[in-house]
mmCIF file of C-alpha atoms in Angstrom:
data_model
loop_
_atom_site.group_PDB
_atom_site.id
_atom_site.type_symbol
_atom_site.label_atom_id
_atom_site.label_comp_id
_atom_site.label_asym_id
_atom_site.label_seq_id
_atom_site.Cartn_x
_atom_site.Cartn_y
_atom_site.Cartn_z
ATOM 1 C CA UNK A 51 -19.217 -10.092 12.322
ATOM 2 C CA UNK A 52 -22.660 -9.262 13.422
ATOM 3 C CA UNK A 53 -22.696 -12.615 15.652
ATOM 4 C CA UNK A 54 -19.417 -12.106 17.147
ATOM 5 C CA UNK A 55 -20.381 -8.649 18.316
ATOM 6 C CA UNK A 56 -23.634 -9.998 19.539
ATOM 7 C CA UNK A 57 -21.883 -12.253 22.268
ATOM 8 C CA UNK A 58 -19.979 -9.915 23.708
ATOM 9 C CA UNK A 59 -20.150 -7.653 26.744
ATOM 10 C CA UNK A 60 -21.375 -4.148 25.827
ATOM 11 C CA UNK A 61 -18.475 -2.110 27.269
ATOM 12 C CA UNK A 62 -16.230 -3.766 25.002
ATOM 13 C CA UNK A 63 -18.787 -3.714 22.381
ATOM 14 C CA UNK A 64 -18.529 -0.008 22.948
ATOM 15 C CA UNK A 65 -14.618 -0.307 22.806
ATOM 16 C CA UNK A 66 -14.817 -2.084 19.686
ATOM 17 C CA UNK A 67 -16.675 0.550 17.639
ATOM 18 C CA UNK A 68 -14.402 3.348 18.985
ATOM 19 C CA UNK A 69 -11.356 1.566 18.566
ATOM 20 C CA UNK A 70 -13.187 1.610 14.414
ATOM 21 C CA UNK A 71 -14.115 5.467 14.648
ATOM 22 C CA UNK A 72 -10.603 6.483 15.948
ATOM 23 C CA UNK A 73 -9.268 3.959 13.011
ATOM 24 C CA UNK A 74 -10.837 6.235 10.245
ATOM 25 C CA UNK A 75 -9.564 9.533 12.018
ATOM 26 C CA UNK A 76 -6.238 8.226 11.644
ATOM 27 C CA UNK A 77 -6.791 7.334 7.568
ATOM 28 C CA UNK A 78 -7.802 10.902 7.310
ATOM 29 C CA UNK A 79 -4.961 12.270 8.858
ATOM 30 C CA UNK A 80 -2.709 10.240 6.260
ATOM 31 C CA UNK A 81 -4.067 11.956 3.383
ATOM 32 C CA UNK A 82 -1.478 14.164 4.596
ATOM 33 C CA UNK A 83 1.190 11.943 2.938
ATOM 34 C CA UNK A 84 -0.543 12.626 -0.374
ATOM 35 C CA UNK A 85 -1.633 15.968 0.132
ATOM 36 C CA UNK A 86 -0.139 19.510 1.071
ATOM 37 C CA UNK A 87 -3.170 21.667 0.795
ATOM 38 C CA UNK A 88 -6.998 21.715 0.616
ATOM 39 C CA UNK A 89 -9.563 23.450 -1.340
ATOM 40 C CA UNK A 90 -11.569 25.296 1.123
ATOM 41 C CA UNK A 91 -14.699 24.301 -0.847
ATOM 42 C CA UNK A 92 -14.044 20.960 -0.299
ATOM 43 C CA UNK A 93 -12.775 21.272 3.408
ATOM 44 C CA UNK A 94 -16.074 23.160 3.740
ATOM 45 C CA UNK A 95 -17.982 20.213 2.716
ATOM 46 C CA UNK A 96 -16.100 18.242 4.463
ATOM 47 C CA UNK A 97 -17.169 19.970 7.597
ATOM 48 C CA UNK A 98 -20.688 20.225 5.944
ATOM 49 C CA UNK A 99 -21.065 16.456 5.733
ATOM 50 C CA UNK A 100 -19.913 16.054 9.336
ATOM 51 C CA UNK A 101 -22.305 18.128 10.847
ATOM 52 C CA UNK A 102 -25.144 16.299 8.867
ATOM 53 C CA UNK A 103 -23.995 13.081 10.402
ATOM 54 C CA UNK A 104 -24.059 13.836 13.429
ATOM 55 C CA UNK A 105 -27.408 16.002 13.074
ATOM 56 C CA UNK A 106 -28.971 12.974 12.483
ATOM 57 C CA UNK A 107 -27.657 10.867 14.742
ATOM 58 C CA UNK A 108 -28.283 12.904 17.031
ATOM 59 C CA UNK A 109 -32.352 12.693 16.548
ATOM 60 C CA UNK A 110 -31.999 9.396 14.539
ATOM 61 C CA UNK A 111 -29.900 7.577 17.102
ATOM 62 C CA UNK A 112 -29.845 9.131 20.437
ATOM 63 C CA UNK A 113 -33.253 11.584 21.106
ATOM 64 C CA UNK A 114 -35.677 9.420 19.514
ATOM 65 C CA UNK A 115 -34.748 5.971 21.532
ATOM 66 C CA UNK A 116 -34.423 8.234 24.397
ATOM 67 C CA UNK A 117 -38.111 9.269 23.880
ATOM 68 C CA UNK A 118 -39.286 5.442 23.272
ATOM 69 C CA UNK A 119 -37.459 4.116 26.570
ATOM 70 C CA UNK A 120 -38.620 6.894 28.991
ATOM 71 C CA UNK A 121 -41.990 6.397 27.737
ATOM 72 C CA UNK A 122 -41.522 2.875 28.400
ATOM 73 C CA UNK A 123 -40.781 3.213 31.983
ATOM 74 C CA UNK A 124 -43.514 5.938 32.267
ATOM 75 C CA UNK A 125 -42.013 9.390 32.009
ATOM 76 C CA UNK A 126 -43.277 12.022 29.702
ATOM 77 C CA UNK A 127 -40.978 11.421 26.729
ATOM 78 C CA UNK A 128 -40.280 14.943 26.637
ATOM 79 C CA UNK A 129 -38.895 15.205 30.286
ATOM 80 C CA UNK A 130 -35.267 13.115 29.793
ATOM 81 C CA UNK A 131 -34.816 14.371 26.207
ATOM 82 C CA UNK A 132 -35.336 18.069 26.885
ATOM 83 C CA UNK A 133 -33.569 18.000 30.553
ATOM 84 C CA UNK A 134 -30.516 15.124 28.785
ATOM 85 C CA UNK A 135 -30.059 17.223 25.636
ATOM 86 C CA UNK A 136 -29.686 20.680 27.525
ATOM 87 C CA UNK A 137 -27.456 19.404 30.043
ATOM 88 C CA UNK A 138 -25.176 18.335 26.987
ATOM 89 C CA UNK A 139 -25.098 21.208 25.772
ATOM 90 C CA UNK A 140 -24.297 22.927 28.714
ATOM 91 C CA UNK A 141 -21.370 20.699 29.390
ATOM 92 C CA UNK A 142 -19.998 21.257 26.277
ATOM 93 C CA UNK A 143 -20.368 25.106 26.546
ATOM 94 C CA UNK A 144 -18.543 24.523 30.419
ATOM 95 C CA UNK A 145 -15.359 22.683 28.251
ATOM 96 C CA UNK A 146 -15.562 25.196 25.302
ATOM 97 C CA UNK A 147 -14.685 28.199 28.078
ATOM 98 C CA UNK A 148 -12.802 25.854 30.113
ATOM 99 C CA UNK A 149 -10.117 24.312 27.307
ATOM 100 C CA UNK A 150 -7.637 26.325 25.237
ATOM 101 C CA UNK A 151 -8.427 25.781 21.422
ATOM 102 C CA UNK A 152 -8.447 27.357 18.085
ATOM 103 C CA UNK A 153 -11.009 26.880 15.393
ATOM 104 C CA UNK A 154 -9.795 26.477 11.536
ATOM 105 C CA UNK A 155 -8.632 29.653 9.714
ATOM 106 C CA UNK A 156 -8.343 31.885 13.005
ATOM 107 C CA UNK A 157 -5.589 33.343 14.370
ATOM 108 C CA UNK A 158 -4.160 32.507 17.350
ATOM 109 C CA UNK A 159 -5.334 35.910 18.936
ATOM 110 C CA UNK A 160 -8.692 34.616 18.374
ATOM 111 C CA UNK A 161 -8.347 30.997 20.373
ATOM 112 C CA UNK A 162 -10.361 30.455 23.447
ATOM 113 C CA UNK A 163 -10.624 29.203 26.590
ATOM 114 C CA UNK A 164 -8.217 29.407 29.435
ATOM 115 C CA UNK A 165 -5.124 31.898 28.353
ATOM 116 C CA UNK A 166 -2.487 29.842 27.390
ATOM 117 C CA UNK A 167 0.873 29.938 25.506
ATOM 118 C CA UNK A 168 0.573 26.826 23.847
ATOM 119 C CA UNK A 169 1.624 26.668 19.993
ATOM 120 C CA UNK A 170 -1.438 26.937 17.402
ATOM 121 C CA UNK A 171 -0.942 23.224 16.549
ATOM 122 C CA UNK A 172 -1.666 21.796 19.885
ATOM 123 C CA UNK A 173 -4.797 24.767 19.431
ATOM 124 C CA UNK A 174 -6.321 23.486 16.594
ATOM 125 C CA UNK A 175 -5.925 19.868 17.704
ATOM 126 C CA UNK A 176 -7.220 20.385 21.020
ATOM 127 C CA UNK A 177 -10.650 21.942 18.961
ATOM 128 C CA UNK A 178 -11.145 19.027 16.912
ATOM 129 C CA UNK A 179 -10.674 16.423 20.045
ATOM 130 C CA UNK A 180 -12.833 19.026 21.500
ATOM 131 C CA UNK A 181 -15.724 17.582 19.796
ATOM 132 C CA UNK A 182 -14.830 14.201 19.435
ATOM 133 C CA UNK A 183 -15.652 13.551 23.031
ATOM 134 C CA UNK A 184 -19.430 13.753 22.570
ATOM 135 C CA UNK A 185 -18.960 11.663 19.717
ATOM 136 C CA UNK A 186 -17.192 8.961 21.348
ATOM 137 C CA UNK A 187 -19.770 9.226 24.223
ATOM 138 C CA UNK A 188 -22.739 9.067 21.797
ATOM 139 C CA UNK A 189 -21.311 5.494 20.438
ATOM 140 C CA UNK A 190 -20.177 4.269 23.907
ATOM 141 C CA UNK A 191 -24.093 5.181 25.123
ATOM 142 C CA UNK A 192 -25.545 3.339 22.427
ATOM 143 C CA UNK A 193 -23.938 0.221 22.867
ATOM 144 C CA UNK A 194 -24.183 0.651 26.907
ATOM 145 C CA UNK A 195 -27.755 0.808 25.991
ATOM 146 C CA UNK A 196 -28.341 -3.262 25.232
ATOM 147 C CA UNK A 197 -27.199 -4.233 28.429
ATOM 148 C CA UNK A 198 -30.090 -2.664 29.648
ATOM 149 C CA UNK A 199 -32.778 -3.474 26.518
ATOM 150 C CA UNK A 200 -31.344 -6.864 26.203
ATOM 151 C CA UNK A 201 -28.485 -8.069 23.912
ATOM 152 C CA UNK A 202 -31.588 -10.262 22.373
ATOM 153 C CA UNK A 203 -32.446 -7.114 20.615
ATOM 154 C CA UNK A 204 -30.737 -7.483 17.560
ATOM 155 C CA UNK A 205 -32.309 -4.029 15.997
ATOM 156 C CA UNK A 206 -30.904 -2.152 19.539
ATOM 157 C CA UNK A 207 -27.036 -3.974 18.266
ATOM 158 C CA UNK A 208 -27.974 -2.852 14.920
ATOM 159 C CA UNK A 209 -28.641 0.964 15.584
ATOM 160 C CA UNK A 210 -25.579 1.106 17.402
ATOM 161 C CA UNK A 211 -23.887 -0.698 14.920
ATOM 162 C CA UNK A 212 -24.855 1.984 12.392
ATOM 163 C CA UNK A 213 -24.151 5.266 14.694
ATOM 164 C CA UNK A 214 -20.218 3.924 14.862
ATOM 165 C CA UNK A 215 -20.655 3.656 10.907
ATOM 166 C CA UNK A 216 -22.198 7.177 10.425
ATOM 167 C CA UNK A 217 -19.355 8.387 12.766
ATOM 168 C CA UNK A 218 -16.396 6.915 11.683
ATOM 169 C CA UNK A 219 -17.591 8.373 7.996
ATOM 170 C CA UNK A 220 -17.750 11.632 9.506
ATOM 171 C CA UNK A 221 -14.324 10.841 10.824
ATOM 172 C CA UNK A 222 -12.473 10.644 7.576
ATOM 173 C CA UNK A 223 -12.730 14.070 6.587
ATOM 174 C CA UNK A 224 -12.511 15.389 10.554
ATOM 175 C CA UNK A 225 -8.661 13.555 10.736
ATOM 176 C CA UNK A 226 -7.991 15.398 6.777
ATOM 177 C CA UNK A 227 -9.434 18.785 8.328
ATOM 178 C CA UNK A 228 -6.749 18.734 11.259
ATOM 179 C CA UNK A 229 -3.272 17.637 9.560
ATOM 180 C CA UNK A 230 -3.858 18.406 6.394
ATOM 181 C CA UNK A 231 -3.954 22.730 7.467
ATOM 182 C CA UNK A 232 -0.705 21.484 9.723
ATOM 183 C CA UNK A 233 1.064 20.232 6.881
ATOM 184 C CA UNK A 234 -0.327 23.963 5.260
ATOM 185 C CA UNK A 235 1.635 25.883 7.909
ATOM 186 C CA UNK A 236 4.707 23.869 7.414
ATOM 187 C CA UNK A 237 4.697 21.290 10.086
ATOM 188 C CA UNK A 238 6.267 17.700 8.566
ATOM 189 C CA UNK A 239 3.853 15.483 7.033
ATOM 190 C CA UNK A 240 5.030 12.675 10.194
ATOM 191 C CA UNK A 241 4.345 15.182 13.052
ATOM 192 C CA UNK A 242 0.882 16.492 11.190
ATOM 193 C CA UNK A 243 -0.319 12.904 10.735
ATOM 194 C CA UNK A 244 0.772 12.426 14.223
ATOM 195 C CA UNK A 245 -1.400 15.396 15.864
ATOM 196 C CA UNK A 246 -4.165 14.558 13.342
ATOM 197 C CA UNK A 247 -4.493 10.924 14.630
ATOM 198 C CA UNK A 248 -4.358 12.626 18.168
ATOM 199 C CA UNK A 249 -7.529 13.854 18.261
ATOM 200 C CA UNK A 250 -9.083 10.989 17.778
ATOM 201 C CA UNK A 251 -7.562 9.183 20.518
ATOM 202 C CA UNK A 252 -10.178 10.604 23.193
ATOM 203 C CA UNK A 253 -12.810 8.419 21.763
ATOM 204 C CA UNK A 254 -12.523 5.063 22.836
ATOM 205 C CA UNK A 255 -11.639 6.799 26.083
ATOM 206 C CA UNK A 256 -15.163 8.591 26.288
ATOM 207 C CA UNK A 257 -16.740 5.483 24.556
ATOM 208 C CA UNK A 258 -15.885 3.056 27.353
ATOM 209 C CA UNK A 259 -17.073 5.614 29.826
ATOM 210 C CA UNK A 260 -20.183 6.201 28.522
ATOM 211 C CA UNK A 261 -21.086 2.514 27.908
ATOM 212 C CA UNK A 262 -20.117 1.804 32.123
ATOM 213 C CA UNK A 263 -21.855 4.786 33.018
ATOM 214 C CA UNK A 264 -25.098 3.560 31.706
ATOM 215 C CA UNK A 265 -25.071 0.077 32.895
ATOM 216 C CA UNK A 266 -24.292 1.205 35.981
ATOM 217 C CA UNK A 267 -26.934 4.108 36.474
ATOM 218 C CA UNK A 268 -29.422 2.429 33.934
ATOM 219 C CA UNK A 269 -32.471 4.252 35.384
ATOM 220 C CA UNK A 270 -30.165 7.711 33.435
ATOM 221 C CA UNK A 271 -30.329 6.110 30.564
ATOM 222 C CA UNK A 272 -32.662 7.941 27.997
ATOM 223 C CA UNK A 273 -30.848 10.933 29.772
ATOM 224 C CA UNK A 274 -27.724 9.920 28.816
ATOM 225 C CA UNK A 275 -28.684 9.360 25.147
ATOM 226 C CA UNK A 276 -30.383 12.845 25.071
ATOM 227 C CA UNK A 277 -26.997 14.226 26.695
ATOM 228 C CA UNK A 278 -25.090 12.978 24.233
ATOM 229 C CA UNK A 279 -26.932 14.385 21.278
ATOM 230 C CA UNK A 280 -27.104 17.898 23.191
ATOM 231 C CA UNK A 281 -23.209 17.725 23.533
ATOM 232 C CA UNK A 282 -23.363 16.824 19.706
ATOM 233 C CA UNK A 283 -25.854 19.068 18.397
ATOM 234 C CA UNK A 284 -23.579 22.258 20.317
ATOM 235 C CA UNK A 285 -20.662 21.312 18.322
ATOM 236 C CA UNK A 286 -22.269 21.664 15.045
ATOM 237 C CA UNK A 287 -23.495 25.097 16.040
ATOM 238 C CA UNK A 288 -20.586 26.477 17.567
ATOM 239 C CA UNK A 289 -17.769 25.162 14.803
ATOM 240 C CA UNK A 290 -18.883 22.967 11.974
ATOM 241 C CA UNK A 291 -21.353 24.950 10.217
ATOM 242 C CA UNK A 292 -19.740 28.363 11.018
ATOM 243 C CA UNK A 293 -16.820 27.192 10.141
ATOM 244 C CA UNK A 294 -18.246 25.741 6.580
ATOM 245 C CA UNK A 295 -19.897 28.738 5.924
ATOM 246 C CA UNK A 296 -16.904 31.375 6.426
ATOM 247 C CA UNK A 297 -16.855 31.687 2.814
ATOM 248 C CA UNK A 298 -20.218 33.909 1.396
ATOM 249 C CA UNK A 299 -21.736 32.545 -1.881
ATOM 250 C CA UNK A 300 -20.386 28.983 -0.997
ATOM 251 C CA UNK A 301 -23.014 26.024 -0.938
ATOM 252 C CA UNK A 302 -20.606 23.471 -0.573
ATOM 253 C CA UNK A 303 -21.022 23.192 3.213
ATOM 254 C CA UNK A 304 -24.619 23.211 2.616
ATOM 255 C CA UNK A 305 -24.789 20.623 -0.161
ATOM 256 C CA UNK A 306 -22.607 18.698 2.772
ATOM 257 C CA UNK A 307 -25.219 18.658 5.362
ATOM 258 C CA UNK A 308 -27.539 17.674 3.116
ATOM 259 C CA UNK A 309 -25.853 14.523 2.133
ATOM 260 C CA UNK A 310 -24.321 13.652 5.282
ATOM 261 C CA UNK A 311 -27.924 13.780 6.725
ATOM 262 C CA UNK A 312 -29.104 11.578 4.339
ATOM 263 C CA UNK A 313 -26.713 8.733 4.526
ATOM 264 C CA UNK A 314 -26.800 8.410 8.330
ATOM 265 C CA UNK A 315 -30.615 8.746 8.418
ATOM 266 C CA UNK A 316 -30.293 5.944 5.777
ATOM 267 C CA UNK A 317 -27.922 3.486 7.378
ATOM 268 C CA UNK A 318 -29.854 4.035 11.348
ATOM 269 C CA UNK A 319 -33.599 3.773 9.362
ATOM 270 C CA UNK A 320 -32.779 0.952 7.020
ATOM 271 C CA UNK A 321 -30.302 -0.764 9.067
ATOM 272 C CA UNK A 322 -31.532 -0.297 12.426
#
C-alpha cells in the first residue's frame, strides 16, 4: 500500500486519504442502524477524543513541519506559524458568523450565523461539516506538501499518511455524534444516516483544494500548514470541548482528550 501511494501524484494522494476519512464518517453514521440513543458520557468522550486528535495534529502534524520548512528557506520559524495559524482561525471565525448552524443539545433559538429558516437537521449537520473543512484541508496540505519536499521523502508520505489515520479515527465518533441525535428526534434511521454521511462529504472537496493550492503557491506552504491547524485548533475551542463539557462533574470529555492526544501523537511520532 505504502508503495502504491508513493508513485502517485500528490493531489490524488490527497484525494485518496479523504476519500478514507469521509469513509469512516459514513461507518459512524451507520451506528444509527444499531442504535437509537447515546449516553451523553460517552458522546462527550466522543467529542473529547476528537478534539485530542486534532490538538495534536495540529502541533504534531501541521505547526511543527511548518516551523522546520520556513526555517529551511530562512524565515524566522515563528513568522509563517504565528501569521498561518491566526489567519485560520480567523477564517474559521468569518464562516462560523457567516453559515447557519446549530451546535449539539441547543435549541434552535440558539443557532448561529446568517438568520435562516432552515429545519434543525440541516442545523446541526451544517455544524459538524462546519469543521470538517479544516480537517479535510489539513490532510489535503500534508500530502500537497511532498510535491514540494520530494516524494523521495518517505517520512514526509509517512506523516501524512498518519494525519489521514488520526483523522479518520476522529471521524468515527464525529459521523455517530450527527445521526445518531437525528435518529433521537425522530428522523428515520435512512434519512439520519443519510445527513450523517453528509457532513463528511466536504472533505475530499477541501482535501483536493488544499493539496493544488500548495503546489501551486509552494513558497505559502509552511503558511498553509500553520492555517490549517489555526482553522483546527478554533474548532476545538468553539464546539468540541464546550460541547463535552456541558455536563459539570463529567471527566469523560476530559479522559477523551487525553487519549485521543496520545494516539495521534503516537501514530505521527512513531510512524512519521
Amino acid at each position: 500500500m505504502y508503495d502504491f501511494l508513493k508513485n502517485l501524484d500528490p493531489v490524488l494522494q490527497a484525494l485518496l486519504a479523504t476519500l478514507f476519512t469521509y469513509f469512516v464518517t459514513m461507518l459512524g453514521a451507520a451506528m444509527v442502524f444499531f442504535f437509537k440513543t447515546i449516553n451523553q458520557k460517552v458522546l462527550n468522550g466522543m467529542l473529547g477524543f476528537a478534539s485530542g486528535v486534532m490538538i495534536a495534529a495540529s502541533f504534531w502534524s501541521l505547526l511543527n513541519p511548518a516551523i522546520e520548512l520556513a526555517e529551511n528557506i530562512g524565515l524566522p520559524g515563528w513568522k509563517p506559524a504565528v501569521i498561518g495559524f491566526l489567519f485560520g482561525g480567523i477564517f474559521l471565525w468569518s464562516i462560523d458568523k457567516f453559515l447557519p448552524h446549530l451546535h449539539q443539545n441547543q435549541p434552535i433559538s440558539n443557532a448561529e450565523g446568517i438568520s435562516t429558516k432552515w429545519r434543525r437537521s440541516i442545523l446541526l449537520v451544517l455544524a459538524i461539516t462546519l469543521h470538517n473543512i479544516p480537517e479535510g484541508l489539513a490532510v489535503g496540505v500534508a500530502f500537497g506538501a511532498l510535491a514540494v519536499t520530494g516524494p523521495e521523502s518517505s517520512s514526509t508520505l509517512v506523516s501524512a499518511i498518519a494525519l489521514a489515520i488520526g483523522i479518520g479515527l476522529q471521524n468515527f465518533p464525529e459521523g455517530a455524534a450527527v445521526s445518531i441525535p437525528l435518529r433521537r428526534d425522530g428522523m428515520s434511521r435512512r434519512k439520519a444516516f443519510f445527513y450523517g454521511q453528509a457532513s463528511g462529504i466536504v472533505e475530499p472537496i477541501a482535501g483536493v483544494i488544499g493539496a493544488i493550492f500548495v503546489i501551486k503557491m509552494t513558497f505559502l506552504l509552511p503558511y498553509a500548514l500553520a492555517f490549517a491547524a489555526g482553522a483546527m485548533i478554533y474548532v476545538v475551542a468553539e464546539e468540541l470541548i464546550p460541547t463535552a463539557k456541558e455536563i459539570r462533574h463529567d471527566d469523560s470529555g476530559t479522559i477523551g482528550v487525553m487519549f485521543g492526544f496520545a494516539i495521534m501523537m503516537f501514530l505521527d511520532v512513531a510512524l512519521g
